[in-house]
Amino acid sequence: MKLADLRQEYMRAGLSESQADRDPFRQFERWFDDALRAKLPLPNAMTLATVTAQGAPSARIVLLKGVEDGGFVFYTNYRSRKGRELEARAAACLVFQWSDLERQVRVDGAVQRVSTAASDAYYASRPLGARLSAWASAQSEAVGSRAVLEASMQEAGRRYGDNPPRPAHWGGYHVMPQSIEFWQGRADRLHDRLVYKRNAAAGWTIERLAP
């Protein structure tokens, strides 16, 4: 089958200005709750796109771990590729895709680290293996073999036992949105696209985009 022959008609729902909440975070909560009720796999999975200091793009999937203090929160190794790119240029784009609901959400904004206390609290809530792997894995660096990783994990376990401290190189980021776009698939490719833009004087404004 040719890829160009793959087709899908979007018929599930619409999104009008009258339906949309005036607050984009409440609108996101509505749609996220719909994804939970639909029992979609990994509804908090999101594409995180960053750029290098030279402007080269890169993207990967990470997990949303909170919507708080006006931002979308995820956690990672600060020395990883994405961490280095965010240190060089503190801006990112997030994309959620909930295909079964024919929906996407795109978030564009500045990025800043969460507080040390917030990173400590989330790290402490993780399973022991995940806490130890934050020590064992030099994320994004070349590694000789799987055996090297497993040996590093065993060494972390011997060193820290059941109560490893949070590594200073591991923690959270806030993506602080300047715009949030909600995309709802519609028939004949006349999709609904509503974008919320942050306005210092007027708060959030809503604008419809052509599909």
mmCIF file of C-alpha atoms in Angstrom:
data_model
loop_
_atom_site.group_PDB
_atom_site.id
_atom_site.type_symbol
_atom_site.label_atom_id
_atom_site.label_comp_id
_atom_site.label_asym_id
_atom_site.label_seq_id
_atom_site.Cartn_x
_atom_site.Cartn_y
_atom_site.Cartn_z
ATOM 1 C CA MET A 1 0.000 0.000 0.000
ATOM 2 C CA LYS A 2 1.270 3.452 -0.879
ATOM 3 C CA LEU A 3 1.638 5.837 2.060
ATOM 4 C CA ALA A 4 -0.030 8.513 -0.040
ATOM 5 C CA ASP A 5 -3.138 6.318 -0.173
ATOM 6 C CA LEU A 6 -3.605 6.289 3.599
ATOM 7 C CA ARG A 7 -6.647 8.369 4.437
ATOM 8 C CA GLN A 8 -8.672 9.226 7.523
ATOM 9 C CA GLU A 9 -11.845 11.256 7.736
ATOM 10 C CA TYR A 10 -12.268 13.269 10.923
ATOM 11 C CA MET A 11 -15.828 13.151 12.207
ATOM 12 C CA ARG A 12 -15.818 12.956 15.991
ATOM 13 C CA ALA A 13 -16.305 16.518 17.244
ATOM 14 C CA GLY A 14 -15.784 20.221 16.703
ATOM 15 C CA LEU A 15 -14.323 23.102 18.697
ATOM 16 C CA SER A 16 -15.978 26.519 18.540
ATOM 17 C CA GLU A 17 -15.069 29.751 20.247
ATOM 18 C CA SER A 18 -18.270 29.518 22.287
ATOM 19 C CA GLN A 19 -17.354 26.018 23.506
ATOM 20 C CA ALA A 20 -13.759 26.796 24.425
ATOM 21 C CA ASP A 21 -12.900 27.892 27.941
ATOM 22 C CA ARG A 22 -11.431 31.381 28.133
ATOM 23 C CA ASP A 23 -8.528 29.975 30.139
ATOM 24 C CA PRO A 24 -6.248 27.676 28.076
ATOM 25 C CA PHE A 25 -5.163 25.697 31.139
ATOM 26 C CA ARG A 26 -8.782 24.848 31.955
ATOM 27 C CA GLN A 27 -9.343 23.945 28.294
ATOM 28 C CA PHE A 28 -6.289 21.682 28.425
ATOM 29 C CA GLU A 29 -7.619 20.067 31.597
ATOM 30 C CA ARG A 30 -10.930 19.347 29.848
ATOM 31 C CA TRP A 31 -9.227 17.645 26.925
ATOM 32 C CA PHE A 32 -6.769 15.788 29.131
ATOM 33 C CA ASP A 33 -9.659 14.473 31.228
ATOM 34 C CA ASP A 34 -11.314 13.292 27.990
ATOM 35 C CA ALA A 35 -8.107 11.429 27.095
ATOM 36 C CA LEU A 36 -8.080 9.789 30.534
ATOM 37 C CA ARG A 37 -11.726 8.761 30.260
ATOM 38 C CA ALA A 38 -11.031 7.307 26.808
ATOM 39 C CA LYS A 39 -8.269 5.207 28.432
ATOM 40 C CA LEU A 40 -5.747 6.223 25.804
ATOM 41 C CA PRO A 41 -2.251 4.773 26.270
ATOM 42 C CA LEU A 42 0.153 7.284 27.817
ATOM 43 C CA PRO A 43 -2.141 10.319 27.539
ATOM 44 C CA ASN A 44 0.607 12.429 29.148
ATOM 45 C CA ALA A 45 3.160 11.588 26.437
ATOM 46 C CA MET A 46 4.249 14.679 24.532
ATOM 47 C CA THR A 47 6.774 15.574 21.884
ATOM 48 C CA LEU A 48 9.375 17.998 23.212
ATOM 49 C CA ALA A 49 11.093 19.998 20.465
ATOM 50 C CA THR A 50 14.218 22.023 21.192
ATOM 51 C CA VAL A 51 16.954 23.701 19.171
ATOM 52 C CA THR A 52 20.689 23.933 19.548
ATOM 53 C CA ALA A 53 22.529 27.213 19.969
ATOM 54 C CA GLN A 54 23.103 27.051 16.192
ATOM 55 C CA GLY A 55 19.373 26.602 15.494
ATOM 56 C CA ALA A 56 19.361 22.887 14.593
ATOM 57 C CA PRO A 57 16.088 21.257 15.724
ATOM 58 C CA SER A 58 15.632 18.018 17.631
ATOM 59 C CA ALA A 59 12.625 16.278 19.150
ATOM 60 C CA ARG A 60 11.769 13.379 21.424
ATOM 61 C CA ILE A 61 8.875 12.042 23.511
ATOM 62 C CA VAL A 62 8.783 12.859 27.228
ATOM 63 C CA LEU A 63 6.070 12.572 29.864
ATOM 64 C CA LEU A 64 4.107 15.471 31.315
ATOM 65 C CA LYS A 65 4.339 15.319 35.107
ATOM 66 C CA GLY A 66 2.336 18.363 36.109
ATOM 67 C CA VAL A 67 0.560 21.527 35.030
ATOM 68 C CA GLU A 68 1.380 23.980 37.782
ATOM 69 C CA ASP A 69 2.582 27.516 38.449
ATOM 70 C CA GLY A 70 1.547 28.544 34.942
ATOM 71 C CA GLY A 71 3.625 25.906 33.165
ATOM 72 C CA PHE A 72 3.870 22.351 31.859
ATOM 73 C CA VAL A 73 6.374 20.279 33.856
ATOM 74 C CA PHE A 74 8.650 17.400 32.867
ATOM 75 C CA TYR A 75 11.794 15.902 34.414
ATOM 76 C CA THR A 76 15.081 14.812 32.895
ATOM 77 C CA ASN A 77 18.847 14.690 33.182
ATOM 78 C CA TYR A 78 20.124 18.269 32.865
ATOM 79 C CA ARG A 79 23.242 16.941 31.084
ATOM 80 C CA SER A 80 21.250 15.081 28.424
ATOM 81 C CA ARG A 81 21.010 16.377 24.876
ATOM 82 C CA LYS A 82 17.715 18.111 25.585
ATOM 83 C CA GLY A 83 19.103 19.538 28.817
ATOM 84 C CA ARG A 84 22.135 20.967 27.042
ATOM 85 C CA GLU A 85 19.951 22.425 24.313
ATOM 86 C CA LEU A 86 17.618 24.026 26.832
ATOM 87 C CA GLU A 87 20.576 25.549 28.649
ATOM 88 C CA ALA A 88 21.810 27.011 25.367
ATOM 89 C CA ARG A 89 18.387 28.259 24.267
ATOM 90 C CA ALA A 90 15.630 28.218 26.871
ATOM 91 C CA ALA A 91 12.651 27.773 24.559
ATOM 92 C CA ALA A 92 10.662 24.718 23.522
ATOM 93 C CA CYS A 93 7.550 23.419 21.814
ATOM 94 C CA LEU A 94 5.357 20.630 23.203
ATOM 95 C CA VAL A 95 2.879 18.607 21.137
ATOM 96 C CA PHE A 96 0.248 16.242 22.517
ATOM 97 C CA GLN A 97 -1.476 13.918 20.055
ATOM 98 C CA TRP A 98 -4.606 12.052 21.073
ATOM 99 C CA SER A 99 -5.369 10.293 17.790
ATOM 100 C CA ASP A 100 -8.446 8.406 18.962
ATOM 101 C CA LEU A 101 -10.058 11.733 19.857
ATOM 102 C CA GLU A 102 -8.739 13.405 16.677
ATOM 103 C CA ARG A 103 -7.052 16.072 18.780
ATOM 104 C CA GLN A 104 -3.701 17.767 19.160
ATOM 105 C CA VAL A 105 -2.426 20.454 21.509
ATOM 106 C CA ARG A 106 0.673 22.525 20.791
ATOM 107 C CA VAL A 107 2.433 24.605 23.445
ATOM 108 C CA ASP A 108 5.144 27.167 22.609
ATOM 109 C CA GLY A 109 7.041 28.970 25.326
ATOM 110 C CA ALA A 110 10.068 29.781 27.393
ATOM 111 C CA VAL A 111 11.647 27.160 29.635
ATOM 112 C CA GLN A 112 12.985 27.416 33.163
ATOM 113 C CA ARG A 113 14.021 24.909 35.801
ATOM 114 C CA VAL A 114 11.546 24.054 38.547
ATOM 115 C CA SER A 115 12.599 24.714 42.124
ATOM 116 C CA THR A 116 15.052 22.440 43.901
ATOM 117 C CA ALA A 117 12.297 21.533 46.367
ATOM 118 C CA ALA A 118 9.956 20.491 43.544
ATOM 119 C CA SER A 119 12.642 18.346 41.922
ATOM 120 C CA ASP A 120 13.464 16.749 45.281
ATOM 121 C CA ALA A 121 9.812 15.958 45.944
ATOM 122 C CA TYR A 122 9.196 14.385 42.548
ATOM 123 C CA TYR A 123 12.456 12.414 42.635
ATOM 124 C CA ALA A 124 11.529 10.984 46.043
ATOM 125 C CA SER A 125 8.164 9.812 44.642
ATOM 126 C CA ARG A 126 9.762 7.698 41.894
ATOM 127 C CA PRO A 127 10.294 3.922 42.138
ATOM 128 C CA LEU A 128 13.690 2.941 43.500
ATOM 129 C CA GLY A 129 14.931 1.659 40.149
ATOM 130 C CA ALA A 130 14.118 4.951 38.456
ATOM 131 C CA ARG A 131 15.936 6.866 41.191
ATOM 132 C CA LEU A 132 19.014 4.678 40.877
ATOM 133 C CA SER A 133 19.057 4.899 37.087
ATOM 134 C CA ALA A 134 19.330 8.688 37.348
ATOM 135 C CA TRP A 135 22.766 7.994 38.867
ATOM 136 C CA ALA A 136 23.654 5.037 36.657
ATOM 137 C CA SER A 137 22.883 6.507 33.228
ATOM 138 C CA ALA A 138 24.881 9.353 31.683
ATOM 139 C CA GLN A 139 21.920 10.139 29.469
ATOM 140 C CA SER A 140 22.665 10.793 25.771
ATOM 141 C CA GLU A 141 26.323 9.797 26.116
ATOM 142 C CA ALA A 142 27.790 6.856 24.178
ATOM 143 C CA VAL A 143 27.955 3.627 26.171
ATOM 144 C CA GLY A 144 29.984 0.559 25.285
ATOM 145 C CA SER A 145 27.338 -2.089 25.911
ATOM 146 C CA ARG A 146 24.222 -3.048 27.842
ATOM 147 C CA ALA A 147 26.519 -4.781 30.335
ATOM 148 C CA VAL A 148 28.202 -1.467 31.122
ATOM 149 C CA LEU A 149 24.822 0.080 31.951
ATOM 150 C CA GLU A 150 23.803 -2.845 34.126
ATOM 151 C CA ALA A 151 27.112 -2.742 36.001
ATOM 152 C CA SER A 152 26.647 0.993 36.581
ATOM 153 C CA MET A 153 23.163 0.325 37.936
ATOM 154 C CA GLN A 154 24.484 -2.322 40.329
ATOM 155 C CA GLU A 155 27.181 0.061 41.518
ATOM 156 C CA ALA A 156 24.570 2.777 42.178
ATOM 157 C CA GLY A 157 22.570 0.263 44.207
ATOM 158 C CA ARG A 158 25.597 -0.707 46.283
ATOM 159 C CA ARG A 159 26.538 2.906 46.848
ATOM 160 C CA TYR A 160 23.147 4.387 47.721
ATOM 161 C CA GLY A 161 21.010 1.451 48.819
ATOM 162 C CA ASP A 162 17.291 2.093 49.175
ATOM 163 C CA ASN A 163 17.555 5.857 49.724
ATOM 164 C CA PRO A 164 19.529 7.491 46.907
ATOM 165 C CA PRO A 165 19.645 11.304 47.004
ATOM 166 C CA ARG A 166 18.582 13.253 43.934
ATOM 167 C CA PRO A 167 21.546 13.887 41.647
ATOM 168 C CA ALA A 168 22.271 17.580 41.169
ATOM 169 C CA HIS A 169 22.238 16.967 37.411
ATOM 170 C CA TRP A 170 18.646 15.647 37.416
ATOM 171 C CA GLY A 171 15.456 17.677 37.849
ATOM 172 C CA GLY A 172 12.476 19.389 36.317
ATOM 173 C CA TYR A 173 11.655 22.038 33.766
ATOM 174 C CA HIS A 174 8.654 24.323 33.363
ATOM 175 C CA VAL A 175 7.543 25.192 29.837
ATOM 176 C CA MET A 176 5.883 28.596 30.341
ATOM 177 C CA PRO A 177 3.535 29.036 27.370
ATOM 178 C CA GLN A 178 3.281 32.121 25.226
ATOM 179 C CA SER A 179 0.750 30.333 23.020
ATOM 180 C CA ILE A 180 -1.341 27.151 23.248
ATOM 181 C CA GLU A 181 -3.104 25.794 20.178
ATOM 182 C CA PHE A 182 -5.992 23.311 20.283
ATOM 183 C CA TRP A 183 -6.567 21.314 17.088
ATOM 184 C CA GLN A 184 -9.728 19.310 16.496
ATOM 185 C CA GLY A 185 -10.018 17.217 13.337
ATOM 186 C CA ARG A 186 -13.039 17.966 11.150
ATOM 187 C CA ALA A 187 -14.520 16.617 7.921
ATOM 188 C CA ASP A 188 -12.994 17.602 4.568
ATOM 189 C CA ARG A 189 -9.833 18.792 6.337
ATOM 190 C CA LEU A 190 -11.625 21.922 7.568
ATOM 191 C CA HIS A 191 -10.153 21.371 11.010
ATOM 192 C CA ASP A 192 -10.822 23.596 14.006
ATOM 193 C CA ARG A 193 -7.700 25.381 15.263
ATOM 194 C CA LEU A 194 -8.008 27.768 18.191
ATOM 195 C CA VAL A 195 -4.829 29.377 19.486
ATOM 196 C CA TYR A 196 -4.573 31.165 22.821
ATOM 197 C CA LYS A 197 -1.931 33.905 22.931
ATOM 198 C CA ARG A 198 -0.616 35.498 26.084
ATOM 199 C CA ASN A 199 -1.158 39.254 26.148
ATOM 200 C CA ALA A 200 0.487 41.229 28.949
ATOM 201 C CA ALA A 201 -2.364 43.742 29.052
ATOM 202 C CA ALA A 202 -5.399 41.559 28.275
ATOM 203 C CA GLY A 203 -4.420 38.134 29.572
ATOM 204 C CA TRP A 204 -5.183 35.378 27.046
ATOM 205 C CA THR A 205 -6.712 36.124 23.654
ATOM 206 C CA ILE A 206 -8.226 33.477 21.342
ATOM 207 C CA GLU A 207 -7.746 33.413 17.601
ATOM 208 C CA ARG A 208 -8.974 30.957 14.973
ATOM 209 C CA LEU A 209 -6.407 29.699 12.473
ATOM 210 C CA ALA A 210 -7.105 28.365 8.995
ATOM 211 C CA PRO A 211 -6.520 24.602 8.849
#
